[in-house]
């Protein structure tokens, strides 16, 4: 769930955001509907936005009984401590880790690798997969695969890879890139960006070899029901918690 000013939003290719509802109400709904985990990303982490987001994390923690990850505006250990104290199970770092990779080591050493998710927003360009900063606004020279390997080596417990090319398009995940990440890294890979049909989730697991698949709009707008999706995946031979 992308959260902006206390409201869940969703866009296409990281732009054209539209409202998707109250994040605490959605969290309760997804928890009851059978989601395994939730991810909340504060996409406007200004000082005031950070306070609003922290309050939301506290309310979510008191409402649901499944693990959830939070990210956005995490630059130092005090930010991690604040969100874990509010009730989050894991934190996701992205731009701040690209700018200062040592942040991953610091989080892993202080709180354990299981707390640290390294989120990577990447776009496939003519010169390969490039990582982006600030919610997909700024291209960097870092390549997806070498940065993912470094993040894992520094202590990240999971990689959350979002393909900007596929985000919100609903034509399937970036399975070739996911498969390579899975082959090259020993930590779990979470697929993000591109879900539009149950078959896309299936392919993310069978072709992309991902350990988890994240989706937003197909759930927010009722296009896919979680329990129906889980039943379909189980019938496709994928081990999944029903």
PDB file of C-alpha atoms in Angstrom:
ATOM      1  CA  UNK A   1       0.000   0.000   0.000  1.00  0.00           C
ATOM      2  CA  UNK A   2       1.413   3.370  -1.059  1.00  0.00           C
ATOM      3  CA  UNK A   3       0.367   5.961   1.532  1.00  0.00           C
ATOM      4  CA  UNK A   4       0.217   9.693   0.784  1.00  0.00           C
ATOM      5  CA  UNK A   5      -0.967  12.123   3.464  1.00  0.00           C
ATOM      6  CA  UNK A   6      -2.692   9.330   5.386  1.00  0.00           C
ATOM      7  CA  UNK A   7      -4.506   7.911   2.358  1.00  0.00           C
ATOM      8  CA  UNK A   8      -3.813   4.826   0.243  1.00  0.00           C
ATOM      9  CA  UNK A   9      -3.065   5.700  -3.384  1.00  0.00           C
ATOM     10  CA  UNK A  10      -2.169   3.787  -6.545  1.00  0.00           C
ATOM     11  CA  UNK A  11      -0.738   4.884  -9.871  1.00  0.00           C
ATOM     12  CA  UNK A  12       0.613   3.579 -13.162  1.00  0.00           C
ATOM     13  CA  UNK A  13       4.364   3.582 -13.873  1.00  0.00           C
ATOM     14  CA  UNK A  14       4.747   5.544 -10.605  1.00  0.00           C
ATOM     15  CA  UNK A  15       2.541   8.477 -11.752  1.00  0.00           C
ATOM     16  CA  UNK A  16      -1.179   9.362 -12.080  1.00  0.00           C
ATOM     17  CA  UNK A  17      -2.012   8.538  -8.475  1.00  0.00           C
ATOM     18  CA  UNK A  18      -5.626   7.918  -7.439  1.00  0.00           C
ATOM     19  CA  UNK A  19      -7.201   7.179  -4.089  1.00  0.00           C
ATOM     20  CA  UNK A  20      -7.678   3.602  -2.931  1.00  0.00           C
ATOM     21  CA  UNK A  21      -9.082   4.184   0.570  1.00  0.00           C
ATOM     22  CA  UNK A  22      -8.111   4.363   4.234  1.00  0.00           C
ATOM     23  CA  UNK A  23      -4.941   2.325   4.925  1.00  0.00           C
ATOM     24  CA  UNK A  24      -6.042   1.080   8.352  1.00  0.00           C
ATOM     25  CA  UNK A  25      -9.416  -0.084   7.031  1.00  0.00           C
ATOM     26  CA  UNK A  26      -7.708  -1.744   4.054  1.00  0.00           C
ATOM     27  CA  UNK A  27      -5.199  -3.415   6.363  1.00  0.00           C
ATOM     28  CA  UNK A  28      -8.013  -4.918   8.438  1.00  0.00           C
ATOM     29  CA  UNK A  29      -9.770  -6.084   5.290  1.00  0.00           C
ATOM     30  CA  UNK A  30      -6.655  -7.744   3.853  1.00  0.00           C
ATOM     31  CA  UNK A  31      -5.803  -9.373   7.157  1.00  0.00           C
ATOM     32  CA  UNK A  32      -9.268 -10.940   7.274  1.00  0.00           C
ATOM     33  CA  UNK A  33      -9.149 -11.802   3.558  1.00  0.00           C
ATOM     34  CA  UNK A  34      -6.060 -13.970   3.964  1.00  0.00           C
ATOM     35  CA  UNK A  35      -3.089 -11.827   2.934  1.00  0.00           C
ATOM     36  CA  UNK A  36       0.153 -13.243   4.310  1.00  0.00           C
ATOM     37  CA  UNK A  37       1.907  -9.908   4.800  1.00  0.00           C
ATOM     38  CA  UNK A  38       1.316  -6.214   4.141  1.00  0.00           C
ATOM     39  CA  UNK A  39       3.718  -3.526   2.958  1.00  0.00           C
ATOM     40  CA  UNK A  40       3.123   0.179   3.605  1.00  0.00           C
ATOM     41  CA  UNK A  41       5.238   2.785   1.830  1.00  0.00           C
ATOM     42  CA  UNK A  42       5.054   6.444   2.833  1.00  0.00           C
ATOM     43  CA  UNK A  43       5.563   8.165  -0.517  1.00  0.00           C
ATOM     44  CA  UNK A  44       5.494  11.698   0.904  1.00  0.00           C
ATOM     45  CA  UNK A  45       7.753  11.349   3.913  1.00  0.00           C
ATOM     46  CA  UNK A  46       8.062  15.015   4.847  1.00  0.00           C
ATOM     47  CA  UNK A  47       8.329  15.797   8.545  1.00  0.00           C
ATOM     48  CA  UNK A  48       4.568  16.179   8.966  1.00  0.00           C
ATOM     49  CA  UNK A  49       3.908  13.210   6.701  1.00  0.00           C
ATOM     50  CA  UNK A  50       6.232  11.123   8.839  1.00  0.00           C
ATOM     51  CA  UNK A  51       4.184  11.897  11.954  1.00  0.00           C
ATOM     52  CA  UNK A  52       0.953  10.998  10.151  1.00  0.00           C
ATOM     53  CA  UNK A  53       2.520   7.777   8.894  1.00  0.00           C
ATOM     54  CA  UNK A  54       3.825   6.760  12.330  1.00  0.00           C
ATOM     55  CA  UNK A  55       0.369   7.249  13.822  1.00  0.00           C
ATOM     56  CA  UNK A  56      -1.034   5.069  11.046  1.00  0.00           C
ATOM     57  CA  UNK A  57       1.535   2.331  11.792  1.00  0.00           C
ATOM     58  CA  UNK A  58       0.421   2.300  15.438  1.00  0.00           C
ATOM     59  CA  UNK A  59      -3.233   1.966  14.422  1.00  0.00           C
ATOM     60  CA  UNK A  60      -2.449  -0.796  11.913  1.00  0.00           C
ATOM     61  CA  UNK A  61      -0.469  -2.746  14.522  1.00  0.00           C
ATOM     62  CA  UNK A  62      -3.421  -2.672  16.894  1.00  0.00           C
ATOM     63  CA  UNK A  63      -5.810  -3.802  14.148  1.00  0.00           C
ATOM     64  CA  UNK A  64      -4.173  -6.723  12.315  1.00  0.00           C
ATOM     65  CA  UNK A  65      -2.435  -9.949  13.318  1.00  0.00           C
ATOM     66  CA  UNK A  66      -0.210 -10.551  10.276  1.00  0.00           C
ATOM     67  CA  UNK A  67       3.335  -9.231   9.710  1.00  0.00           C
ATOM     68  CA  UNK A  68       3.753  -5.880   8.019  1.00  0.00           C
ATOM     69  CA  UNK A  69       6.631  -3.915   6.577  1.00  0.00           C
ATOM     70  CA  UNK A  70       6.885  -0.131   6.451  1.00  0.00           C
ATOM     71  CA  UNK A  71       9.100   2.156   4.404  1.00  0.00           C
ATOM     72  CA  UNK A  72       9.560   5.731   3.297  1.00  0.00           C
ATOM     73  CA  UNK A  73      11.697   8.439   4.832  1.00  0.00           C
ATOM     74  CA  UNK A  74      13.999   6.004   6.664  1.00  0.00           C
ATOM     75  CA  UNK A  75      17.464   7.581   6.799  1.00  0.00           C
ATOM     76  CA  UNK A  76      18.936   6.502  10.127  1.00  0.00           C
ATOM     77  CA  UNK A  77      18.549   4.030  12.974  1.00  0.00           C
ATOM     78  CA  UNK A  78      16.264   6.353  14.925  1.00  0.00           C
ATOM     79  CA  UNK A  79      13.740   6.155  12.052  1.00  0.00           C
ATOM     80  CA  UNK A  80      13.850   2.356  12.200  1.00  0.00           C
ATOM     81  CA  UNK A  81      13.467   2.369  15.968  1.00  0.00           C
ATOM     82  CA  UNK A  82      10.491   4.733  15.757  1.00  0.00           C
ATOM     83  CA  UNK A  83       8.629   2.495  13.287  1.00  0.00           C
ATOM     84  CA  UNK A  84       9.427  -0.768  15.056  1.00  0.00           C
ATOM     85  CA  UNK A  85       8.330   0.791  18.343  1.00  0.00           C
ATOM     86  CA  UNK A  86       5.070   1.831  16.626  1.00  0.00           C
ATOM     87  CA  UNK A  87       4.457  -1.833  15.811  1.00  0.00           C
ATOM     88  CA  UNK A  88       6.017  -2.617  12.420  1.00  0.00           C
ATOM     89  CA  UNK A  89       7.675  -6.016  11.962  1.00  0.00           C
ATOM     90  CA  UNK A  90      10.122  -4.964   9.233  1.00  0.00           C
ATOM     91  CA  UNK A  91      11.348  -1.796   7.568  1.00  0.00           C
ATOM     92  CA  UNK A  92      11.994  -1.168   3.890  1.00  0.00           C
ATOM     93  CA  UNK A  93      14.868   1.064   2.769  1.00  0.00           C
ATOM     94  CA  UNK A  94      15.348   2.293  -0.776  1.00  0.00           C
ATOM     95  CA  UNK A  95      16.720   5.727  -1.724  1.00  0.00           C
ATOM     96  CA  UNK A  96      18.577   6.273   1.556  1.00  0.00           C
ATOM     97  CA  UNK A  97      20.349   2.922   1.176  1.00  0.00           C
ATOM     98  CA  UNK A  98      21.353   3.699  -2.413  1.00  0.00           C
ATOM     99  CA  UNK A  99      22.808   7.015  -1.273  1.00  0.00           C
ATOM    100  CA  UNK A 100      24.480   5.499   1.813  1.00  0.00           C
ATOM    101  CA  UNK A 101      24.719   1.703   1.565  1.00  0.00           C
ATOM    102  CA  UNK A 102      26.154   1.470   5.091  1.00  0.00           C
ATOM    103  CA  UNK A 103      22.620   2.036   6.364  1.00  0.00           C
ATOM    104  CA  UNK A 104      21.839  -1.603   5.529  1.00  0.00           C
ATOM    105  CA  UNK A 105      24.773  -2.805   7.647  1.00  0.00           C
ATOM    106  CA  UNK A 106      23.682  -0.579  10.526  1.00  0.00           C
ATOM    107  CA  UNK A 107      20.085  -1.853  10.491  1.00  0.00           C
ATOM    108  CA  UNK A 108      21.132  -5.502  10.186  1.00  0.00           C
ATOM    109  CA  UNK A 109      23.716  -5.187  12.953  1.00  0.00           C
ATOM    110  CA  UNK A 110      21.367  -3.378  15.332  1.00  0.00           C
ATOM    111  CA  UNK A 111      18.046  -5.116  14.691  1.00  0.00           C
ATOM    112  CA  UNK A 112      18.879  -8.235  12.637  1.00  0.00           C
ATOM    113  CA  UNK A 113      18.723  -8.960   8.914  1.00  0.00           C
ATOM    114  CA  UNK A 114      15.141 -10.185   9.262  1.00  0.00           C
ATOM    115  CA  UNK A 115      14.069  -6.577   9.918  1.00  0.00           C
ATOM    116  CA  UNK A 116      15.770  -5.068   6.845  1.00  0.00           C
ATOM    117  CA  UNK A 117      14.057  -5.218   3.452  1.00  0.00           C
ATOM    118  CA  UNK A 118      15.932  -3.529   0.626  1.00  0.00           C
ATOM    119  CA  UNK A 119      13.417  -2.146  -1.867  1.00  0.00           C
ATOM    120  CA  UNK A 120      14.715  -1.519  -5.373  1.00  0.00           C
ATOM    121  CA  UNK A 121      12.829   0.513  -7.978  1.00  0.00           C
ATOM    122  CA  UNK A 122      14.411  -0.260 -11.340  1.00  0.00           C
ATOM    123  CA  UNK A 123      13.666   0.403 -14.987  1.00  0.00           C
ATOM    124  CA  UNK A 124      14.942  -1.583 -17.970  1.00  0.00           C
ATOM    125  CA  UNK A 125      16.777   0.835 -20.239  1.00  0.00           C
ATOM    126  CA  UNK A 126      18.824   0.464 -23.417  1.00  0.00           C
ATOM    127  CA  UNK A 127      21.873   0.028 -21.177  1.00  0.00           C
ATOM    128  CA  UNK A 128      20.269  -2.530 -18.863  1.00  0.00           C
ATOM    129  CA  UNK A 129      18.313  -2.376 -15.609  1.00  0.00           C
ATOM    130  CA  UNK A 130      18.987   0.894 -13.756  1.00  0.00           C
ATOM    131  CA  UNK A 131      18.036   1.722 -10.157  1.00  0.00           C
ATOM    132  CA  UNK A 132      16.045   4.865  -9.392  1.00  0.00           C
ATOM    133  CA  UNK A 133      15.836   7.220  -6.415  1.00  0.00           C
ATOM    134  CA  UNK A 134      12.986   9.207  -4.885  1.00  0.00           C
ATOM    135  CA  UNK A 135      10.037   7.062  -5.939  1.00  0.00           C
ATOM    136  CA  UNK A 136      11.312   6.526  -9.465  1.00  0.00           C
ATOM    137  CA  UNK A 137      12.155  10.162 -10.183  1.00  0.00           C
ATOM    138  CA  UNK A 138      15.964  10.055 -10.450  1.00  0.00           C
ATOM    139  CA  UNK A 139      17.980   7.530 -12.471  1.00  0.00           C
ATOM    140  CA  UNK A 140      21.265   6.352 -10.965  1.00  0.00           C
ATOM    141  CA  UNK A 141      24.299   4.591 -12.391  1.00  0.00           C
ATOM    142  CA  UNK A 142      23.687   1.576 -10.182  1.00  0.00           C
ATOM    143  CA  UNK A 143      22.605  -1.578 -11.962  1.00  0.00           C
ATOM    144  CA  UNK A 144      19.811  -3.688 -10.509  1.00  0.00           C
ATOM    145  CA  UNK A 145      21.764  -6.919 -10.124  1.00  0.00           C
ATOM    146  CA  UNK A 146      25.016  -5.552  -8.721  1.00  0.00           C
ATOM    147  CA  UNK A 147      23.127  -3.368  -6.246  1.00  0.00           C
ATOM    148  CA  UNK A 148      20.920  -6.271  -5.144  1.00  0.00           C
ATOM    149  CA  UNK A 149      24.026  -8.412  -4.553  1.00  0.00           C
ATOM    150  CA  UNK A 150      25.664  -5.650  -2.525  1.00  0.00           C
ATOM    151  CA  UNK A 151      22.516  -5.125  -0.454  1.00  0.00           C
ATOM    152  CA  UNK A 152      22.390  -8.839   0.332  1.00  0.00           C
ATOM    153  CA  UNK A 153      26.084  -8.886   1.219  1.00  0.00           C
ATOM    154  CA  UNK A 154      25.567  -5.938   3.559  1.00  0.00           C
ATOM    155  CA  UNK A 155      22.864  -7.789   5.490  1.00  0.00           C
ATOM    156  CA  UNK A 156      19.493  -7.135   3.852  1.00  0.00           C
ATOM    157  CA  UNK A 157      17.106  -9.948   4.680  1.00  0.00           C
ATOM    158  CA  UNK A 158      14.908  -9.590   1.587  1.00  0.00           C
ATOM    159  CA  UNK A 159      14.886  -7.781  -1.761  1.00  0.00           C
ATOM    160  CA  UNK A 160      11.645  -6.108  -2.833  1.00  0.00           C
ATOM    161  CA  UNK A 161      12.103  -5.527  -6.571  1.00  0.00           C
ATOM    162  CA  UNK A 162       9.622  -3.276  -8.358  1.00  0.00           C
ATOM    163  CA  UNK A 163       9.864  -3.065 -12.132  1.00  0.00           C
ATOM    164  CA  UNK A 164       8.937   0.481 -13.104  1.00  0.00           C
ATOM    165  CA  UNK A 165       8.284  -0.721 -16.661  1.00  0.00           C
ATOM    166  CA  UNK A 166       5.608  -3.098 -15.380  1.00  0.00           C
ATOM    167  CA  UNK A 167       4.140  -1.097 -12.474  1.00  0.00           C
ATOM    168  CA  UNK A 168       0.367  -0.680 -12.769  1.00  0.00           C
ATOM    169  CA  UNK A 169       0.299  -1.968 -16.373  1.00  0.00           C
ATOM    170  CA  UNK A 170      -1.170  -5.347 -15.336  1.00  0.00           C
ATOM    171  CA  UNK A 171       0.624  -7.340 -18.030  1.00  0.00           C
ATOM    172  CA  UNK A 172       2.697  -9.537 -15.744  1.00  0.00           C
ATOM    173  CA  UNK A 173       5.836  -9.265 -13.627  1.00  0.00           C
ATOM    174  CA  UNK A 174       9.420  -8.846 -14.874  1.00  0.00           C
ATOM    175  CA  UNK A 175      10.032 -12.573 -14.699  1.00  0.00           C
ATOM    176  CA  UNK A 176      13.385 -12.695 -16.483  1.00  0.00           C
ATOM    177  CA  UNK A 177      14.893 -10.193 -14.053  1.00  0.00           C
ATOM    178  CA  UNK A 178      13.234 -11.921 -11.099  1.00  0.00           C
ATOM    179  CA  UNK A 179      14.640 -15.280 -12.156  1.00  0.00           C
ATOM    180  CA  UNK A 180      18.145 -13.870 -12.402  1.00  0.00           C
ATOM    181  CA  UNK A 181      17.854 -12.225  -8.981  1.00  0.00           C
ATOM    182  CA  UNK A 182      16.655 -15.493  -7.497  1.00  0.00           C
ATOM    183  CA  UNK A 183      19.539 -17.417  -9.091  1.00  0.00           C
ATOM    184  CA  UNK A 184      22.202 -14.931  -7.985  1.00  0.00           C
ATOM    185  CA  UNK A 185      21.040 -14.196  -4.431  1.00  0.00           C
ATOM    186  CA  UNK A 186      20.486 -16.451  -1.424  1.00  0.00           C
ATOM    187  CA  UNK A 187      17.869 -14.230   0.257  1.00  0.00           C
ATOM    188  CA  UNK A 188      14.133 -14.070  -0.566  1.00  0.00           C
ATOM    189  CA  UNK A 189      13.039 -12.035  -3.594  1.00  0.00           C
ATOM    190  CA  UNK A 190       9.665 -10.261  -3.580  1.00  0.00           C
ATOM    191  CA  UNK A 191       8.150  -9.543  -6.992  1.00  0.00           C
ATOM    192  CA  UNK A 192       6.372  -6.206  -7.440  1.00  0.00           C
ATOM    193  CA  UNK A 193       4.881  -4.413 -10.417  1.00  0.00           C
ATOM    194  CA  UNK A 194       2.677  -5.910 -13.102  1.00  0.00           C
ATOM    195  CA  UNK A 195       0.005  -8.122 -11.544  1.00  0.00           C
ATOM    196  CA  UNK A 196      -3.249  -8.106 -13.504  1.00  0.00           C
ATOM    197  CA  UNK A 197      -4.422 -11.719 -13.492  1.00  0.00           C
ATOM    198  CA  UNK A 198      -3.942 -14.886 -11.413  1.00  0.00           C
ATOM    199  CA  UNK A 199      -1.655 -16.268 -14.127  1.00  0.00           C
ATOM    200  CA  UNK A 200       0.758 -13.405 -13.514  1.00  0.00           C
ATOM    201  CA  UNK A 201       1.228 -14.480  -9.896  1.00  0.00           C
ATOM    202  CA  UNK A 202       1.713 -18.082 -11.014  1.00  0.00           C
ATOM    203  CA  UNK A 203       4.370 -17.044 -13.518  1.00  0.00           C
ATOM    204  CA  UNK A 204       6.171 -14.901 -10.934  1.00  0.00           C
ATOM    205  CA  UNK A 205       6.656 -18.043  -8.839  1.00  0.00           C
ATOM    206  CA  UNK A 206       7.235 -20.643 -11.555  1.00  0.00           C
ATOM    207  CA  UNK A 207       9.146 -18.568 -14.123  1.00  0.00           C
ATOM    208  CA  UNK A 208      10.423 -15.691 -12.007  1.00  0.00           C
ATOM    209  CA  UNK A 209      11.269 -18.033  -9.101  1.00  0.00           C
ATOM    210  CA  UNK A 210      10.243 -15.308  -6.659  1.00  0.00           C
ATOM    211  CA  UNK A 211       9.567 -16.161  -3.014  1.00  0.00           C
ATOM    212  CA  UNK A 212       6.631 -13.757  -2.692  1.00  0.00           C
ATOM    213  CA  UNK A 213       4.511 -11.596  -4.952  1.00  0.00           C
ATOM    214  CA  UNK A 214       3.262  -8.144  -4.022  1.00  0.00           C
ATOM    215  CA  UNK A 215       0.280  -6.483  -5.685  1.00  0.00           C
ATOM    216  CA  UNK A 216      -1.872  -3.451  -5.023  1.00  0.00           C
ATOM    217  CA  UNK A 217      -4.512  -2.245  -7.461  1.00  0.00           C
ATOM    218  CA  UNK A 218      -5.933  -5.678  -8.343  1.00  0.00           C
ATOM    219  CA  UNK A 219      -6.706  -6.111  -4.650  1.00  0.00           C
ATOM    220  CA  UNK A 220      -7.625  -2.506  -3.870  1.00  0.00           C
ATOM    221  CA  UNK A 221     -10.291  -2.404  -6.573  1.00  0.00           C
ATOM    222  CA  UNK A 222     -11.600  -5.957  -6.102  1.00  0.00           C
ATOM    223  CA  UNK A 223     -10.359  -7.340  -9.413  1.00  0.00           C
ATOM    224  CA  UNK A 224      -8.797 -10.388  -7.732  1.00  0.00           C
ATOM    225  CA  UNK A 225      -9.899 -11.985  -4.456  1.00  0.00           C
ATOM    226  CA  UNK A 226      -7.056 -13.203  -2.266  1.00  0.00           C
ATOM    227  CA  UNK A 227      -8.559 -16.551  -1.276  1.00  0.00           C
ATOM    228  CA  UNK A 228      -9.539 -17.326  -4.878  1.00  0.00           C
ATOM    229  CA  UNK A 229      -6.021 -16.454  -5.975  1.00  0.00           C
ATOM    230  CA  UNK A 230      -4.503 -18.685  -3.310  1.00  0.00           C
ATOM    231  CA  UNK A 231      -6.716 -21.589  -4.348  1.00  0.00           C
ATOM    232  CA  UNK A 232      -5.667 -21.090  -7.971  1.00  0.00           C
ATOM    233  CA  UNK A 233      -1.982 -20.996  -7.061  1.00  0.00           C
ATOM    234  CA  UNK A 234      -2.285 -24.141  -4.965  1.00  0.00           C
ATOM    235  CA  UNK A 235      -3.994 -25.910  -7.866  1.00  0.00           C
ATOM    236  CA  UNK A 236      -1.044 -24.819 -10.037  1.00  0.00           C
ATOM    237  CA  UNK A 237       1.343 -26.728  -7.790  1.00  0.00           C
ATOM    238  CA  UNK A 238       2.645 -23.742  -5.797  1.00  0.00           C
ATOM    239  CA  UNK A 239       3.149 -24.160  -2.071  1.00  0.00           C
ATOM    240  CA  UNK A 240       1.063 -21.478  -0.405  1.00  0.00           C
ATOM    241  CA  UNK A 241      -0.566 -20.803   2.933  1.00  0.00           C
ATOM    242  CA  UNK A 242      -4.358 -21.126   2.593  1.00  0.00           C
TER     243      UNK A 242
END
